[in-house]
XYZ file of C-alpha atoms in Angstrom:
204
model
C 75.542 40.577 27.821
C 73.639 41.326 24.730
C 71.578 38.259 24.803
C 70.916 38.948 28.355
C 69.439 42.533 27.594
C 67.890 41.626 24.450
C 66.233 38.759 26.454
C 65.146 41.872 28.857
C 63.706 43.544 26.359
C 61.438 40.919 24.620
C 60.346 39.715 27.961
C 59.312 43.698 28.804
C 58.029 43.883 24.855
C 55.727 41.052 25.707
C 54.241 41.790 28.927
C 53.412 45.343 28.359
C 51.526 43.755 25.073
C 49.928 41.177 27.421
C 48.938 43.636 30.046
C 46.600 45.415 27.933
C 44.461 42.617 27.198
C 44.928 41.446 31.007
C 44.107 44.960 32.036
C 41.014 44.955 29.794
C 39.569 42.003 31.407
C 39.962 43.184 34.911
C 38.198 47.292 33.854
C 35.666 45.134 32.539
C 35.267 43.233 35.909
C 35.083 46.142 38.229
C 32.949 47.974 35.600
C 30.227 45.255 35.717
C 30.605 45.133 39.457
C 30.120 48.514 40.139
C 27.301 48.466 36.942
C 25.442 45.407 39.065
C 25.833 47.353 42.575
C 25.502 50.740 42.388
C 24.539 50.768 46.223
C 28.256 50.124 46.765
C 29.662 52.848 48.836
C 32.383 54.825 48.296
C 35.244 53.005 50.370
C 34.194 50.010 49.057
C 34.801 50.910 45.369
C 38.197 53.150 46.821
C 39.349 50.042 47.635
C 38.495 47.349 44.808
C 39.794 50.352 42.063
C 43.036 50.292 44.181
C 43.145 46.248 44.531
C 42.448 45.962 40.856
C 45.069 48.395 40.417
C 47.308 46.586 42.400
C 46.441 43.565 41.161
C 47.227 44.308 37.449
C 50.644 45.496 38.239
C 51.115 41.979 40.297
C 50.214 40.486 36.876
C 52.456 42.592 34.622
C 55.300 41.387 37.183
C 54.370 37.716 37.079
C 54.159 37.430 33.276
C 57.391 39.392 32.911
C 59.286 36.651 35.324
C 57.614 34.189 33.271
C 58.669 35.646 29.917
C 62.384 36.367 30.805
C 62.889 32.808 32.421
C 62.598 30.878 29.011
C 65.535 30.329 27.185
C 66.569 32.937 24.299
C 66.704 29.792 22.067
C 63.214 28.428 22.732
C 60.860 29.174 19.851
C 58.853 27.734 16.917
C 61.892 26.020 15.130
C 62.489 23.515 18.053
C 59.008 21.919 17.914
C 59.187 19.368 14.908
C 55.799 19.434 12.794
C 55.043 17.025 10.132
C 51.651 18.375 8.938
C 52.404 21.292 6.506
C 49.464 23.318 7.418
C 50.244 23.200 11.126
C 53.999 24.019 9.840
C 52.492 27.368 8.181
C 50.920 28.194 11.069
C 53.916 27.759 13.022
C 56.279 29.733 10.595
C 53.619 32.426 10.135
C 53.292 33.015 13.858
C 57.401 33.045 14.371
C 57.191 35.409 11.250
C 55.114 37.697 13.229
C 56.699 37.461 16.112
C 60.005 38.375 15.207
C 58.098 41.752 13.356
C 56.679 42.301 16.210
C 59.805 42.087 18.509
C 61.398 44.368 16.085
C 59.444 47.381 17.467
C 60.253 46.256 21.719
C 63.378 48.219 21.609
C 61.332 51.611 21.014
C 58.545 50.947 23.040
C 60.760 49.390 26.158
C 62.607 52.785 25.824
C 59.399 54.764 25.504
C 58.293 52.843 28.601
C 61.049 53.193 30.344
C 61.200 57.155 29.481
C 58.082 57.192 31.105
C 58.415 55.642 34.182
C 61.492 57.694 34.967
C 59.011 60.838 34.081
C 56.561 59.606 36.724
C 58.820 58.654 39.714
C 60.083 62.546 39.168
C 56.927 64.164 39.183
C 56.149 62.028 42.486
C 58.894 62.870 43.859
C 58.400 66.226 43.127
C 55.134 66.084 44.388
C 56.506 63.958 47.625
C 58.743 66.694 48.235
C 56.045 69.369 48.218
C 53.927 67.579 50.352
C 56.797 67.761 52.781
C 57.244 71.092 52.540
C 53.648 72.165 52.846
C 53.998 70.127 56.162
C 56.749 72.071 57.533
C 55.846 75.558 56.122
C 54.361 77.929 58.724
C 51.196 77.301 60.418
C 49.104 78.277 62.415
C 46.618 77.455 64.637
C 42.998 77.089 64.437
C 40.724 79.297 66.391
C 38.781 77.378 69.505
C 35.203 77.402 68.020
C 36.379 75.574 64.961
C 38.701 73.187 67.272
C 34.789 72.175 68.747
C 33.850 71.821 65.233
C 36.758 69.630 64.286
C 36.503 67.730 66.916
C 32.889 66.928 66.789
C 33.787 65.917 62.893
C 36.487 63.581 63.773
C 33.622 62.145 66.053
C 30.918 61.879 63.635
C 33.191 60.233 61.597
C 34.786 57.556 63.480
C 38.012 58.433 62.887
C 40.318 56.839 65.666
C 44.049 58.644 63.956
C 45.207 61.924 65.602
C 44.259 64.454 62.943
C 45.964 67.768 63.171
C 44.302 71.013 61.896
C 45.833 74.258 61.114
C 45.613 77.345 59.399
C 48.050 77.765 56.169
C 49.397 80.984 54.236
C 50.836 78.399 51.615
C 47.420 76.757 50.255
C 44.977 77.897 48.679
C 42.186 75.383 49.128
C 41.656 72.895 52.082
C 43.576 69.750 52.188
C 44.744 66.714 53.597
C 48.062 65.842 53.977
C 48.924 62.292 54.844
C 47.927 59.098 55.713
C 49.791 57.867 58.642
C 50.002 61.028 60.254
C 47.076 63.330 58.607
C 46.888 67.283 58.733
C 44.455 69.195 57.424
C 45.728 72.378 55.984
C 42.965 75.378 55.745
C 43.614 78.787 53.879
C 44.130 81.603 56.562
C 42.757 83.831 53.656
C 39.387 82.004 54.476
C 39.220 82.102 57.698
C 37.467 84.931 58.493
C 34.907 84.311 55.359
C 33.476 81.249 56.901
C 31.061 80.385 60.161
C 31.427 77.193 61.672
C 28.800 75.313 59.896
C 30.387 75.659 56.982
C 33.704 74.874 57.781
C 32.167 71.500 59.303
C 30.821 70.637 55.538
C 33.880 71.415 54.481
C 35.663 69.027 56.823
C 33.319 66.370 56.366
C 34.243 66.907 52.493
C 37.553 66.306 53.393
């Protein structure tokens, strides 16, 4: 059992060390694509930030499969080297392996610690959401239903959006993705003329 976590941990150790260089390469991708086209609209660059995202992640998983499928006894001293410089290379890169490794239990719990920190706070935040959703609401008055509507037009949008008035927010939102309502502050409501709540939407 300890092999098997301390096999974990290296394998963690190591791809979190590999995933910075891997995640430097891809930044410095979709930096000199967005540098080269600056025309590129908005969705467009939504979506390869979120793929590269994604795709970095993939990565991290793939090299830590990799890393924890070699055998705890495969390193350095099973290769058999006859030239003594190549053999000095090979015991000074063990050497700094192994002082390397000696640091993967801290930063695998550090790591850990903070991934357990994160799926709180978005669950937290999740849970929120759902409540904002469910809270009191009410609804819109007609001449900003016309202006919605005409919005949701504009814009192509072929989901149902729902629109209502909120006592819980305090600026307009969008809750959603599947199902999308857009939250307004009641407190606002009376402060703003249609055209203005149409930029707003369109903002949105």
């Amino acid at each position: 059992m300890e092999a098997f976590l301390n096999n974990i941990v290296k394998a963690i150790g190591w791809s979190i060390i590999h995933s910075l260089w891997q995640g430097a390469i891809i930044y410095a991708i979709l930096f000199l694509t967005f540098l080269i086209w600056p025309r590129m609209t908005s969705r467009l660059k939504h979506n390869l930030a979120f793929g590269s995202l994604c795709f970095t992640f993939s990565i991290f998983c793939y090299t830590l499969l990799s890393l924890f499928e070699i055998p705890a006894t495969g390193n350095f001293k099973s290769i058999a080297i006859s030239q003594n410089d190549l053999k000095d290379l090979a015991v000074f890169s063990e050497t700094l392996n192994l002082k390397t490794e000696a640091y993967f239990p801290v930063v695998v719990s550090v790591y850990i610690v903070g991934i357990i920190f994160q799926l709180i706070v978005l669950l937290s935040g999740y849970i929120k959401i759902k409540q904002l959703k469910k809270a009191s609401r009410i609804g819109i008055p007609e001449n900003w239903r016309i202006v919605f509507d005409m919005t949701i037009f504009q814009l192509k949008i072929n989901k149902k959006v729902k629109f209502y008035l909120s006592e819980k927010v305090n600026v307009p939102l969008v809750i959603g993705f599947f199902k999308p309502v857009v939250l307004f502050p009641i407190s606002l409501a009376t402060q703003l003329d249609p055209k203005q709540v149409e930029a707003i939407l369109i903002h949105e």
